[in-house]
Amino acid sequence: MFTLVRSRVRTAALALSAVAALAFGTTVSTGAAAAPAPAKQGPTSVAYIEVNNNSMLNAGKYTLADGGGNVFDVAVIFAANINYDTNAKTAYLYFNENVQRVLDNAATEIRPLQQRGIKVVLSVLGNHQGAGFANFTSQQAASAFAKQVSDAVDKYGLDGIDFDDEYAEYGNNGTAQPNDSSFVHLVTALRANMPNKIISLYNIGPAAQRLSYGGVNVSSKFDYAWNPYYGTWQVPGIALPKSKLSPAAVEIGRTSQSTVASLARRTVSEGYGVYLTYNLDGTDRSADISAFTRELYGSDAVYRP
């Protein structure tokens, strides 16, 4: 049986010194444009980066030996949290000290990637407090959280948001259990707030199973959805075209190179448009990464520290 998922430091957000919900201010511009890396042909490559331990800049250190294009097209900051205020009885967006550091230093942590043509997306994850994407009890509450999220995207000049409905622990702190309307209201409001930004779905948890309500299906409001189980092939159960789906998921350095290559080969042969990776660290991983770039793009990967 496949084992779940991310050997990530989930509880660190609770143990780290608290950073309160965002104090929103002036929108950060993306800065002066620099020449992006050369274009490449093939699926979109995604890299989740655990910023408690690793630098976002790792995503920009890999190019294709043939043509010089970026290996990674989307870099995901892992992870902000959805927390719960027990006094106000509301969910709020929370950044641990490491996520906050990346955002506060966007000029050096995020803009260099964007200037190369790499999109930078913020993942939002449950935090053991009972608040999640699937248990807003009103459309107004869902819309209020959507505004916090879209305000963060504006403030820090990000390219979008990723939803990861793990570790909410629904029911903690007297919170509600998942309902059918919550995630539909949240995604609808967020897409209205940021029509031209990325919204992606880590296809797991109660929210991922509740994409329709009251005649509204929010599947088409997502740009991407991906398999959450590393080292496996699983087509996300969402009504998106193959070009926006990643049935393959690998953990760099832990999924064997033969499996990495096999999943990449299947991605191409079956016509899917996204390839998901997790845990890109600061080590030279060019051998692991070349295992999929050879299949996706016909080229080895080059590491430049």
Short mmCIF file of C-alpha atoms in Angstrom, two decimals:
data_model
loop_
_atom_site.label_atom_id
_atom_site.label_comp_id
_atom_site.label_asym_id
_atom_site.label_seq_id
_atom_site.Cartn_x
_atom_site.Cartn_y
_atom_site.Cartn_z
CA MET A 1 0.00 0.00 0.00
CA PHE A 2 1.21 3.46 -0.80
CA THR A 3 2.03 5.65 2.13
CA LEU A 4 0.92 9.22 2.30
CA VAL A 5 2.56 11.99 1.33
CA ARG A 6 4.85 14.54 2.81
CA SER A 7 7.58 14.01 5.33
CA ARG A 8 7.11 17.65 6.13
CA VAL A 9 7.44 19.40 9.43
CA ARG A 10 3.70 19.90 9.97
CA THR A 11 3.67 20.81 13.59
CA ALA A 12 6.45 23.36 13.30
CA ALA A 13 3.97 26.10 12.58
CA LEU A 14 2.49 25.61 16.03
CA ALA A 15 5.83 25.50 17.78
CA LEU A 16 7.42 28.43 15.99
CA SER A 17 6.94 31.88 17.38
CA ALA A 18 3.56 33.23 16.36
CA VAL A 19 3.18 35.62 13.51
CA ALA A 20 -0.28 37.09 13.66
CA ALA A 21 -2.67 37.29 10.76
CA LEU A 22 -1.55 39.55 7.97
CA ALA A 23 -1.60 43.30 8.38
CA PHE A 24 -2.37 44.14 4.81
CA GLY A 25 -0.85 47.19 3.26
CA THR A 26 0.52 48.48 0.02
CA THR A 27 0.64 46.05 -2.86
CA VAL A 28 4.15 44.95 -3.77
CA SER A 29 4.98 45.28 -7.42
CA THR A 30 6.89 42.50 -9.15
CA GLY A 31 9.73 44.87 -9.91
CA ALA A 32 11.56 45.60 -13.11
CA ALA A 33 11.22 42.83 -15.64
CA ALA A 34 14.29 40.81 -16.46
CA ALA A 35 14.77 38.59 -19.48
CA PRO A 36 13.13 35.24 -18.71
CA ALA A 37 14.83 31.95 -19.42
CA PRO A 38 14.38 30.53 -22.93
CA ALA A 39 11.05 28.82 -23.58
CA LYS A 40 10.78 25.04 -23.51
CA GLN A 41 8.31 22.56 -24.90
CA GLY A 42 6.61 20.03 -22.67
CA PRO A 43 4.62 19.66 -19.44
CA THR A 44 4.59 22.23 -16.67
CA SER A 45 6.98 21.21 -13.86
CA VAL A 46 6.01 22.11 -10.28
CA ALA A 47 8.32 22.20 -7.23
CA TYR A 48 7.04 22.39 -3.67
CA ILE A 49 9.70 23.88 -1.40
CA GLU A 50 9.59 23.39 2.37
CA VAL A 51 10.73 26.85 3.43
CA ASN A 52 11.16 25.84 7.07
CA ASN A 53 14.35 24.20 5.82
CA ASN A 54 15.09 25.29 2.24
CA SER A 55 15.36 28.34 0.01
CA MET A 56 12.84 29.22 -2.67
CA LEU A 57 15.79 30.18 -4.85
CA ASN A 58 16.54 26.47 -5.34
CA ALA A 59 13.81 26.41 -7.99
CA GLY A 60 15.85 28.73 -10.19
CA LYS A 61 19.08 26.74 -10.01
CA TYR A 62 18.10 24.13 -12.59
CA THR A 63 18.05 24.64 -16.34
CA LEU A 64 17.89 22.30 -19.30
CA ALA A 65 21.22 21.39 -20.86
CA ASP A 66 19.61 21.70 -24.28
CA GLY A 67 18.25 25.21 -24.76
CA GLY A 68 18.74 26.58 -21.26
CA GLY A 69 15.06 26.71 -20.30
CA ASN A 70 13.94 26.56 -16.68
CA VAL A 71 13.34 23.05 -15.38
CA PHE A 72 10.65 24.34 -13.00
CA ASP A 73 7.75 26.49 -14.13
CA VAL A 74 5.92 26.83 -10.81
CA ALA A 75 7.53 27.07 -7.35
CA VAL A 76 5.24 26.57 -4.36
CA ILE A 77 5.99 28.17 -0.99
CA PHE A 78 5.15 25.47 1.54
CA ALA A 79 3.28 26.55 3.56
CA ALA A 80 1.04 29.16 5.06
CA ASN A 81 -1.77 27.97 7.32
CA ILE A 82 -5.44 28.39 7.93
CA ASN A 83 -5.66 28.97 11.69
CA TYR A 84 -8.57 29.49 14.08
CA ASP A 85 -9.16 32.41 16.41
CA THR A 86 -10.99 30.88 19.37
CA ASN A 87 -12.14 34.26 20.66
CA ALA A 88 -13.54 35.64 17.42
CA LYS A 89 -14.47 32.12 16.26
CA THR A 90 -13.12 32.79 12.79
CA ALA A 91 -10.47 31.35 10.50
CA TYR A 92 -7.51 33.48 9.56
CA LEU A 93 -4.43 33.26 7.37
CA TYR A 94 -1.24 32.61 9.31
CA PHE A 95 2.44 32.67 8.38
CA ASN A 96 5.04 30.98 10.54
CA GLU A 97 8.35 32.82 10.91
CA ASN A 98 9.94 31.09 7.92
CA VAL A 99 7.08 31.78 5.54
CA GLN A 100 6.93 35.36 6.80
CA ARG A 101 10.65 35.75 6.16
CA VAL A 102 10.26 34.64 2.55
CA LEU A 103 7.37 37.03 2.00
CA ASP A 104 9.06 39.96 3.72
CA ASN A 105 12.15 39.37 1.59
CA ALA A 106 10.27 38.97 -1.67
CA ALA A 107 12.81 41.14 -3.48
CA THR A 108 15.50 38.51 -2.94
CA GLU A 109 13.46 35.32 -2.38
CA ILE A 110 10.64 35.61 -4.95
CA ARG A 111 11.39 38.25 -7.59
CA PRO A 112 14.50 36.49 -8.96
CA LEU A 113 12.34 33.47 -9.78
CA GLN A 114 9.57 35.54 -11.33
CA GLN A 115 12.07 37.45 -13.41
CA ARG A 116 13.23 34.14 -14.86
CA GLY A 117 9.64 33.30 -15.76
CA ILE A 118 8.94 30.98 -12.80
CA LYS A 119 5.54 31.49 -11.14
CA VAL A 120 5.58 31.62 -7.33
CA VAL A 121 2.50 30.27 -5.56
CA LEU A 122 1.67 30.17 -1.84
CA SER A 123 0.31 26.91 -0.45
CA VAL A 124 -2.21 27.13 2.39
CA LEU A 125 -2.49 24.16 4.74
CA GLY A 126 -4.50 23.20 7.81
CA ASN A 127 -2.81 23.61 11.21
CA HIS A 128 -4.51 21.20 13.66
CA GLN A 129 -6.86 23.91 14.97
CA GLY A 130 -10.19 22.84 13.45
CA ALA A 131 -10.22 25.49 10.72
CA GLY A 132 -10.23 24.24 7.16
CA PHE A 133 -11.46 25.07 3.71
CA ALA A 134 -14.42 22.72 4.03
CA ASN A 135 -16.11 23.98 7.22
CA PHE A 136 -16.97 27.64 6.70
CA THR A 137 -20.53 27.87 7.95
CA SER A 138 -21.59 30.79 5.75
CA GLN A 139 -20.81 32.30 2.40
CA GLN A 140 -19.75 35.48 4.19
CA ALA A 141 -17.15 33.63 6.28
CA ALA A 142 -15.74 31.90 3.20
CA SER A 143 -15.56 35.19 1.33
CA ALA A 144 -13.81 36.89 4.25
CA PHE A 145 -11.06 34.27 4.21
CA ALA A 146 -10.82 34.48 0.43
CA LYS A 147 -10.16 38.21 0.80
CA GLN A 148 -7.35 37.60 3.29
CA VAL A 149 -5.77 35.20 0.81
CA SER A 150 -6.13 37.43 -2.25
CA ASP A 151 -4.87 40.42 -0.25
CA ALA A 152 -1.74 38.41 0.59
CA VAL A 153 -1.21 37.62 -3.09
CA ASP A 154 -1.50 41.32 -3.90
CA LYS A 155 0.66 42.51 -1.03
CA TYR A 156 3.56 40.20 -1.72
CA GLY A 157 3.31 40.12 -5.50
CA LEU A 158 2.61 36.39 -5.73
CA ASP A 159 1.31 34.47 -8.72
CA GLY A 160 -1.38 32.50 -6.96
CA ILE A 161 -2.59 30.14 -4.23
CA ASP A 162 -2.50 26.39 -3.68
CA PHE A 163 -5.10 24.67 -1.47
CA ASP A 164 -3.95 21.69 0.61
CA ASP A 165 -6.73 20.38 2.87
CA GLU A 166 -4.63 18.37 5.30
CA TYR A 167 -4.20 18.64 9.06
CA ALA A 168 -7.26 20.81 9.65
CA GLU A 169 -8.50 18.36 12.28
CA TYR A 170 -12.09 19.42 11.76
CA GLY A 171 -14.01 19.65 15.05
CA ASN A 172 -11.09 20.88 17.15
CA ASN A 173 -11.84 24.01 19.19
CA GLY A 174 -15.56 23.40 18.69
CA THR A 175 -15.37 23.96 14.93
CA ALA A 176 -17.85 22.50 12.48
CA GLN A 177 -17.44 19.36 10.44
CA PRO A 178 -17.03 19.67 6.64
CA ASN A 179 -20.05 20.77 4.64
CA ASP A 180 -20.85 20.82 0.93
CA SER A 181 -21.02 24.58 0.43
CA SER A 182 -17.85 25.83 2.12
CA PHE A 183 -15.15 25.16 -0.45
CA VAL A 184 -17.40 26.11 -3.35
CA HIS A 185 -18.03 29.51 -1.75
CA LEU A 186 -14.33 29.95 -0.96
CA VAL A 187 -13.05 29.12 -4.43
CA THR A 188 -15.78 31.16 -6.12
CA ALA A 189 -14.91 34.22 -4.06
CA LEU A 190 -11.17 33.78 -4.52
CA ARG A 191 -11.48 33.44 -8.29
CA ALA A 192 -13.60 36.59 -8.39
CA ASN A 193 -10.92 38.42 -6.37
CA MET A 194 -8.02 37.27 -8.55
CA PRO A 195 -9.27 36.33 -12.01
CA ASN A 196 -5.82 36.16 -13.56
CA LYS A 197 -3.87 34.36 -10.85
CA ILE A 198 -3.17 30.66 -10.33
CA ILE A 199 -5.46 28.60 -8.09
CA SER A 200 -4.26 25.02 -7.69
CA LEU A 201 -5.56 22.00 -5.80
CA TYR A 202 -3.52 19.45 -3.91
CA ASN A 203 -6.12 16.78 -4.43
CA ILE A 204 -6.69 15.55 -0.89
CA GLY A 205 -9.03 16.00 2.05
CA PRO A 206 -12.71 16.86 2.47
CA ALA A 207 -12.47 20.03 0.38
CA ALA A 208 -11.24 18.13 -2.68
CA GLN A 209 -14.32 15.90 -2.45
CA ARG A 210 -16.72 18.84 -2.32
CA LEU A 211 -16.38 20.78 -5.56
CA SER A 212 -20.10 21.12 -6.34
CA TYR A 213 -22.93 22.82 -4.47
CA GLY A 214 -26.25 24.37 -5.43
CA GLY A 215 -25.70 23.75 -9.12
CA VAL A 216 -22.23 25.31 -9.08
CA ASN A 217 -19.15 23.23 -9.85
CA VAL A 218 -15.88 25.04 -9.20
CA SER A 219 -13.61 22.59 -11.03
CA SER A 220 -13.13 24.96 -13.95
CA LYS A 221 -11.96 27.72 -11.58
CA PHE A 222 -8.72 25.80 -10.89
CA ASP A 223 -5.66 26.16 -13.05
CA TYR A 224 -4.09 22.91 -11.88
CA ALA A 225 -4.76 19.85 -9.74
CA TRP A 226 -2.31 17.15 -8.73
CA ASN A 227 -1.92 13.77 -7.11
CA PRO A 228 -0.89 14.05 -3.42
CA TYR A 229 0.81 10.65 -3.06
CA TYR A 230 4.51 10.66 -3.90
CA GLY A 231 5.93 7.85 -5.97
CA THR A 232 2.51 7.00 -7.40
CA TRP A 233 0.25 7.64 -10.38
CA GLN A 234 -3.29 8.83 -9.63
CA VAL A 235 -5.43 11.01 -11.85
CA PRO A 236 -7.05 13.79 -9.76
CA GLY A 237 -10.83 13.46 -9.65
CA ILE A 238 -11.63 16.90 -10.98
CA ALA A 239 -13.18 17.97 -14.26
CA LEU A 240 -10.13 19.65 -15.80
CA PRO A 241 -8.43 18.92 -19.11
CA LYS A 242 -5.36 16.69 -19.10
CA SER A 243 -3.18 19.74 -19.74
CA LYS A 244 -3.96 20.96 -16.20
CA LEU A 245 -3.54 17.68 -14.32
CA SER A 246 -0.58 15.90 -12.75
CA PRO A 247 -1.31 12.23 -12.06
CA ALA A 248 2.42 11.81 -11.32
CA ALA A 249 3.90 12.92 -8.01
CA VAL A 250 7.48 12.41 -6.84
CA GLU A 251 9.61 13.40 -3.88
CA ILE A 252 13.01 14.52 -5.08
CA GLY A 253 15.78 12.42 -3.56
CA ARG A 254 13.39 9.85 -2.08
CA THR A 255 11.39 8.53 -5.04
CA SER A 256 13.71 6.26 -7.00
CA GLN A 257 15.09 7.59 -10.27
CA SER A 258 13.55 4.67 -12.13
CA THR A 259 10.10 5.54 -10.77
CA VAL A 260 10.66 9.24 -11.45
CA ALA A 261 11.51 8.42 -15.07
CA SER A 262 8.64 5.96 -15.47
CA LEU A 263 6.08 8.46 -14.18
CA ALA A 264 7.46 11.17 -16.46
CA ARG A 265 7.35 8.84 -19.45
CA ARG A 266 3.73 7.99 -18.65
CA THR A 267 2.88 11.69 -18.28
CA VAL A 268 4.02 12.27 -21.85
CA SER A 269 2.60 9.09 -23.37
CA GLU A 270 -0.85 9.66 -21.85
CA GLY A 271 -0.94 13.35 -22.74
CA TYR A 272 -0.93 14.99 -19.29
CA GLY A 273 0.37 18.52 -18.96
CA VAL A 274 1.81 18.80 -15.43
CA TYR A 275 4.51 16.98 -13.44
CA LEU A 276 4.58 17.46 -9.65
CA THR A 277 7.66 17.32 -7.43
CA TYR A 278 8.11 17.88 -3.71
CA ASN A 279 10.96 18.76 -1.36
CA LEU A 280 13.46 20.49 -3.59
CA ASP A 281 16.37 21.20 -1.26
CA GLY A 282 19.75 22.91 -1.58
CA THR A 283 21.68 19.79 -2.56
CA ASP A 284 22.69 19.23 -6.19
CA ARG A 285 19.76 17.07 -7.29
CA SER A 286 20.56 17.18 -11.01
CA ALA A 287 20.71 13.38 -11.30
CA ASP A 288 17.24 12.95 -9.76
CA ILE A 289 15.85 15.84 -11.78
CA SER A 290 17.42 14.67 -15.04
CA ALA A 291 15.52 11.41 -14.55
CA PHE A 292 12.32 13.28 -15.37
CA THR A 293 13.61 16.08 -17.60
CA ARG A 294 14.99 13.55 -20.09
CA GLU A 295 11.49 12.09 -20.43
CA LEU A 296 9.55 15.37 -20.34
CA TYR A 297 11.88 17.61 -22.36
CA GLY A 298 14.50 15.39 -23.97
CA SER A 299 17.33 16.99 -22.01
CA ASP A 300 19.40 16.55 -18.88
CA ALA A 301 19.12 19.11 -16.08
CA VAL A 302 22.04 21.35 -15.15
CA TYR A 303 22.52 22.63 -11.58
CA ARG A 304 24.04 26.05 -11.03
CA PRO A 305 24.45 26.92 -7.33
#
